[in-house]
């Protein structure tokens, strides 16, 4: 099986990252997206890319935890712009909103999200979006900021929303990415959503080092573990695992290269 893990984070540890990338390759993960979001995660993503340039694509950005007031967000967006000027990236990310863990910073999060959506539009790059307990705000910001390219606008990563929210995002030209959460016993809502995403809009990811899939829960997650998510999701959708891997690989290639 050839698998594209569309969302992996790394640490600034050369030896550990090299070992993770080698295990990924051995497991059939021949391409992955190294995703930033903070200064540390952006540096670690750059390190991963330097260790496996052919197999790795880059998303650099400022996530919701970085959000501050307007001047601070402007400085962050400028820093992200500078990163994109210096490094060839496949996407801006991860960016987005989390009102579960940080509802008190909602305004700042929306502002930082909007600034980076505008940057992505300017750079004609897709976005990697995190959204949790912020469905309406996410759609609101997306609808405010123009997207001029004909190409799909990006991906909602680690999707945990309802089928209705998934449809609203599909209508806005997004892909939906399913993580190992789909294998969790209590995640019936995620399985429901994972069934309604059309073949040509489906992606898979680990979101490593978080969210190791069943039967590896409790371990630190890594791209090689995505095999379990692919098999589970294939069974859920009633297709062979090889077919789901090939389909999601082709989708990720179309979005990110
Ligand atoms: Zn992430």
PDB file of N, CA and C in Angstrom, residues 179-229:
ATOM      1  N   UNK A 179      -8.758  11.241  10.761  1.00  0.00           N
ATOM      2  CA  UNK A 179      -7.624  10.782  11.579  1.00  0.00           C
ATOM      3  C   UNK A 179      -7.983   9.478  12.286  1.00  0.00           C
ATOM      4  N   UNK A 180      -7.069   9.034  13.133  1.00  0.00           N
ATOM      5  CA  UNK A 180      -7.272   7.812  13.910  1.00  0.00           C
ATOM      6  C   UNK A 180      -8.444   7.866  14.857  1.00  0.00           C
ATOM      7  N   UNK A 181      -8.988   9.051  15.092  1.00  0.00           N
ATOM      8  CA  UNK A 181     -10.171   9.163  15.964  1.00  0.00           C
ATOM      9  C   UNK A 181     -11.298   8.273  15.439  1.00  0.00           C
ATOM     10  N   UNK A 182     -11.350   8.089  14.127  1.00  0.00           N
ATOM     11  CA  UNK A 182     -12.425   7.285  13.529  1.00  0.00           C
ATOM     12  C   UNK A 182     -12.440   5.855  14.083  1.00  0.00           C
ATOM     13  N   UNK A 183     -11.294   5.398  14.596  1.00  0.00           N
ATOM     14  CA  UNK A 183     -11.207   4.031  15.137  1.00  0.00           C
ATOM     15  C   UNK A 183     -11.614   3.957  16.612  1.00  0.00           C
ATOM     16  N   UNK A 184     -11.800   5.117  17.250  1.00  0.00           N
ATOM     17  CA  UNK A 184     -12.106   5.116  18.683  1.00  0.00           C
ATOM     18  C   UNK A 184     -13.541   4.652  18.910  1.00  0.00           C
ATOM     19  N   UNK A 185     -13.719   3.875  19.980  1.00  0.00           N
ATOM     20  CA  UNK A 185     -15.025   3.276  20.228  1.00  0.00           C
ATOM     21  C   UNK A 185     -16.135   4.325  20.343  1.00  0.00           C
ATOM     22  N   UNK A 186     -15.844   5.442  21.001  1.00  0.00           N
ATOM     23  CA  UNK A 186     -16.887   6.434  21.283  1.00  0.00           C
ATOM     24  C   UNK A 186     -17.148   7.390  20.114  1.00  0.00           C
ATOM     25  N   UNK A 187     -16.417   7.227  19.003  1.00  0.00           N
ATOM     26  CA  UNK A 187     -16.449   8.244  17.951  1.00  0.00           C
ATOM     27  C   UNK A 187     -17.474   7.936  16.852  1.00  0.00           C
ATOM     28  N   UNK A 188     -18.675   7.526  17.230  1.00  0.00           N
ATOM     29  CA  UNK A 188     -19.694   7.191  16.231  1.00  0.00           C
ATOM     30  C   UNK A 188     -20.007   8.388  15.330  1.00  0.00           C
ATOM     31  N   UNK A 189     -19.972   9.607  15.907  1.00  0.00           N
ATOM     32  CA  UNK A 189     -20.254  10.806  15.096  1.00  0.00           C
ATOM     33  C   UNK A 189     -19.205  10.988  13.993  1.00  0.00           C
ATOM     34  N   UNK A 190     -17.950  10.667  14.307  1.00  0.00           N
ATOM     35  CA  UNK A 190     -16.886  10.809  13.300  1.00  0.00           C
ATOM     36  C   UNK A 190     -17.085   9.765  12.194  1.00  0.00           C
ATOM     37  N   UNK A 191     -17.485   8.552  12.599  1.00  0.00           N
ATOM     38  CA  UNK A 191     -17.752   7.516  11.586  1.00  0.00           C
ATOM     39  C   UNK A 191     -18.911   7.928  10.673  1.00  0.00           C
ATOM     40  N   UNK A 192     -19.918   8.543  11.270  1.00  0.00           N
ATOM     41  CA  UNK A 192     -21.057   9.004  10.467  1.00  0.00           C
ATOM     42  C   UNK A 192     -20.600  10.017   9.412  1.00  0.00           C
ATOM     43  N   UNK A 193     -19.760  10.951   9.839  1.00  0.00           N
ATOM     44  CA  UNK A 193     -19.248  11.955   8.899  1.00  0.00           C
ATOM     45  C   UNK A 193     -18.317  11.317   7.873  1.00  0.00           C
ATOM     46  N   UNK A 194     -17.492  10.375   8.325  1.00  0.00           N
ATOM     47  CA  UNK A 194     -16.518   9.744   7.420  1.00  0.00           C
ATOM     48  C   UNK A 194     -17.221   8.958   6.311  1.00  0.00           C
ATOM     49  N   UNK A 195     -18.474   8.549   6.563  1.00  0.00           N
ATOM     50  CA  UNK A 195     -19.229   7.815   5.536  1.00  0.00           C
ATOM     51  C   UNK A 195     -19.772   8.742   4.449  1.00  0.00           C
ATOM     52  N   UNK A 196     -20.016  10.013   4.796  1.00  0.00           N
ATOM     53  CA  UNK A 196     -20.691  10.883   3.823  1.00  0.00           C
ATOM     54  C   UNK A 196     -19.729  11.668   2.924  1.00  0.00           C
ATOM     55  N   UNK A 197     -18.438  11.669   3.261  1.00  0.00           N
ATOM     56  CA  UNK A 197     -17.490  12.413   2.419  1.00  0.00           C
ATOM     57  C   UNK A 197     -17.310  11.669   1.103  1.00  0.00           C
ATOM     58  N   UNK A 198     -17.504  12.350  -0.037  1.00  0.00           N
ATOM     59  CA  UNK A 198     -17.338  11.654  -1.325  1.00  0.00           C
ATOM     60  C   UNK A 198     -15.891  11.216  -1.548  1.00  0.00           C
ATOM     61  N   UNK A 199     -15.719  10.169  -2.363  1.00  0.00           N
ATOM     62  CA  UNK A 199     -14.391   9.611  -2.635  1.00  0.00           C
ATOM     63  C   UNK A 199     -13.377  10.664  -3.049  1.00  0.00           C
ATOM     64  N   UNK A 200     -13.839  11.623  -3.842  1.00  0.00           N
ATOM     65  CA  UNK A 200     -12.876  12.574  -4.407  1.00  0.00           C
ATOM     66  C   UNK A 200     -12.569  13.739  -3.463  1.00  0.00           C
ATOM     67  N   UNK A 201     -13.102  13.693  -2.237  1.00  0.00           N
ATOM     68  CA  UNK A 201     -12.809  14.758  -1.265  1.00  0.00           C
ATOM     69  C   UNK A 201     -12.256  14.217   0.053  1.00  0.00           C
ATOM     70  N   UNK A 202     -11.894  12.952   0.055  1.00  0.00           N
ATOM     71  CA  UNK A 202     -11.464  12.292   1.286  1.00  0.00           C
ATOM     72  C   UNK A 202      -9.934  12.249   1.385  1.00  0.00           C
ATOM     73  N   UNK A 203      -9.408  12.598   2.571  1.00  0.00           N
ATOM     74  CA  UNK A 203      -7.983  12.449   2.873  1.00  0.00           C
ATOM     75  C   UNK A 203      -7.836  11.695   4.183  1.00  0.00           C
ATOM     76  N   UNK A 204      -6.624  11.180   4.434  1.00  0.00           N
ATOM     77  CA  UNK A 204      -6.336  10.508   5.707  1.00  0.00           C
ATOM     78  C   UNK A 204      -5.080  11.120   6.323  1.00  0.00           C
ATOM     79  N   UNK A 205      -5.011  11.022   7.642  1.00  0.00           N
ATOM     80  CA  UNK A 205      -3.889  11.629   8.355  1.00  0.00           C
ATOM     81  C   UNK A 205      -3.689  10.934   9.697  1.00  0.00           C
ATOM     82  N   UNK A 206      -2.503  11.165  10.281  1.00  0.00           N
ATOM     83  CA  UNK A 206      -2.281  10.699  11.657  1.00  0.00           C
ATOM     84  C   UNK A 206      -2.515  11.802  12.685  1.00  0.00           C
ATOM     85  N   UNK A 207      -2.193  13.076  12.340  1.00  0.00           N
ATOM     86  CA  UNK A 207      -2.097  14.147  13.340  1.00  0.00           C
ATOM     87  C   UNK A 207      -1.086  13.742  14.415  1.00  0.00           C
ATOM     88  N   UNK A 208      -0.106  12.936  14.025  1.00  0.00           N
ATOM     89  CA  UNK A 208       0.908  12.525  14.987  1.00  0.00           C
ATOM     90  C   UNK A 208       1.676  13.755  15.478  1.00  0.00           C
ATOM     91  N   UNK A 209       2.141  13.765  16.725  1.00  0.00           N
ATOM     92  CA  UNK A 209       2.280  12.619  17.641  1.00  0.00           C
ATOM     93  C   UNK A 209       1.041  12.334  18.487  1.00  0.00           C
ATOM     94  N   UNK A 210      -0.094  12.935  18.142  1.00  0.00           N
ATOM     95  CA  UNK A 210      -1.322  12.737  18.924  1.00  0.00           C
ATOM     96  C   UNK A 210      -2.173  11.631  18.298  1.00  0.00           C
ATOM     97  N   UNK A 211      -3.170  11.137  19.085  1.00  0.00           N
ATOM     98  CA  UNK A 211      -4.275  10.362  18.536  1.00  0.00           C
ATOM     99  C   UNK A 211      -3.897   9.058  17.841  1.00  0.00           C
ATOM    100  N   UNK A 212      -3.041   8.275  18.466  1.00  0.00           N
ATOM    101  CA  UNK A 212      -2.716   6.966  17.884  1.00  0.00           C
ATOM    102  C   UNK A 212      -4.000   6.150  17.715  1.00  0.00           C
ATOM    103  N   UNK A 213      -4.155   5.492  16.552  1.00  0.00           N
ATOM    104  CA  UNK A 213      -5.388   4.727  16.299  1.00  0.00           C
ATOM    105  C   UNK A 213      -5.426   3.429  17.092  1.00  0.00           C
ATOM    106  N   UNK A 214      -6.628   2.886  17.262  1.00  0.00           N
ATOM    107  CA  UNK A 214      -6.786   1.512  17.737  1.00  0.00           C
ATOM    108  C   UNK A 214      -6.084   0.625  16.706  1.00  0.00           C
ATOM    109  N   UNK A 215      -5.259  -0.355  17.053  1.00  0.00           N
ATOM    110  CA  UNK A 215      -5.035  -0.925  18.396  1.00  0.00           C
ATOM    111  C   UNK A 215      -3.793  -0.370  19.076  1.00  0.00           C
ATOM    112  N   UNK A 216      -3.356   0.830  18.715  1.00  0.00           N
ATOM    113  CA  UNK A 216      -2.095   1.356  19.257  1.00  0.00           C
ATOM    114  C   UNK A 216      -2.320   2.525  20.209  1.00  0.00           C
ATOM    115  N   UNK A 217      -3.552   2.708  20.648  1.00  0.00           N
ATOM    116  CA  UNK A 217      -3.862   3.832  21.542  1.00  0.00           C
ATOM    117  C   UNK A 217      -2.966   3.797  22.767  1.00  0.00           C
ATOM    118  N   UNK A 218      -2.552   4.997  23.198  1.00  0.00           N
ATOM    119  CA  UNK A 218      -1.683   5.078  24.367  1.00  0.00           C
ATOM    120  C   UNK A 218      -0.229   5.233  23.958  1.00  0.00           C
ATOM    121  N   UNK A 219       0.089   4.856  22.718  1.00  0.00           N
ATOM    122  CA  UNK A 219       1.435   5.089  22.198  1.00  0.00           C
ATOM    123  C   UNK A 219       1.542   6.498  21.644  1.00  0.00           C
ATOM    124  N   UNK A 220       2.766   6.974  21.493  1.00  0.00           N
ATOM    125  CA  UNK A 220       2.968   8.213  20.754  1.00  0.00           C
ATOM    126  C   UNK A 220       2.734   7.887  19.284  1.00  0.00           C
ATOM    127  N   UNK A 221       1.825   8.622  18.676  1.00  0.00           N
ATOM    128  CA  UNK A 221       1.461   8.330  17.289  1.00  0.00           C
ATOM    129  C   UNK A 221       2.578   8.728  16.328  1.00  0.00           C
ATOM    130  N   UNK A 222       2.641   8.065  15.188  1.00  0.00           N
ATOM    131  CA  UNK A 222       3.605   8.439  14.139  1.00  0.00           C
ATOM    132  C   UNK A 222       3.042   7.989  12.790  1.00  0.00           C
ATOM    133  N   UNK A 223       3.549   8.562  11.694  1.00  0.00           N
ATOM    134  CA  UNK A 223       2.953   8.295  10.378  1.00  0.00           C
ATOM    135  C   UNK A 223       2.793   6.815  10.036  1.00  0.00           C
ATOM    136  N   UNK A 224       3.718   5.954  10.466  1.00  0.00           N
ATOM    137  CA  UNK A 224       3.615   4.524  10.131  1.00  0.00           C
ATOM    138  C   UNK A 224       2.302   3.918  10.635  1.00  0.00           C
ATOM    139  N   UNK A 225       1.744   4.495  11.702  1.00  0.00           N
ATOM    140  CA  UNK A 225       0.527   3.923  12.293  1.00  0.00           C
ATOM    141  C   UNK A 225      -0.714   4.177  11.444  1.00  0.00           C
ATOM    142  N   UNK A 226      -0.616   4.984  10.413  1.00  0.00           N
ATOM    143  CA  UNK A 226      -1.783   5.346   9.612  1.00  0.00           C
ATOM    144  C   UNK A 226      -2.393   4.125   8.925  1.00  0.00           C
ATOM    145  N   UNK A 227      -1.596   3.081   8.768  1.00  0.00           N
ATOM    146  CA  UNK A 227      -2.086   1.850   8.140  1.00  0.00           C
ATOM    147  C   UNK A 227      -3.375   1.371   8.822  1.00  0.00           C
ATOM    148  N   UNK A 228      -3.420   1.474  10.148  1.00  0.00           N
ATOM    149  CA  UNK A 228      -4.600   1.014  10.892  1.00  0.00           C
ATOM    150  C   UNK A 228      -5.826   1.877  10.578  1.00  0.00           C
ATOM    151  N   UNK A 229      -5.604   3.156  10.440  1.00  0.00           N
ATOM    152  CA  UNK A 229      -6.713   4.066  10.121  1.00  0.00           C
ATOM    153  C   UNK A 229      -7.229   3.791   8.707  1.00  0.00           C
TER     154      UNK A 229
END
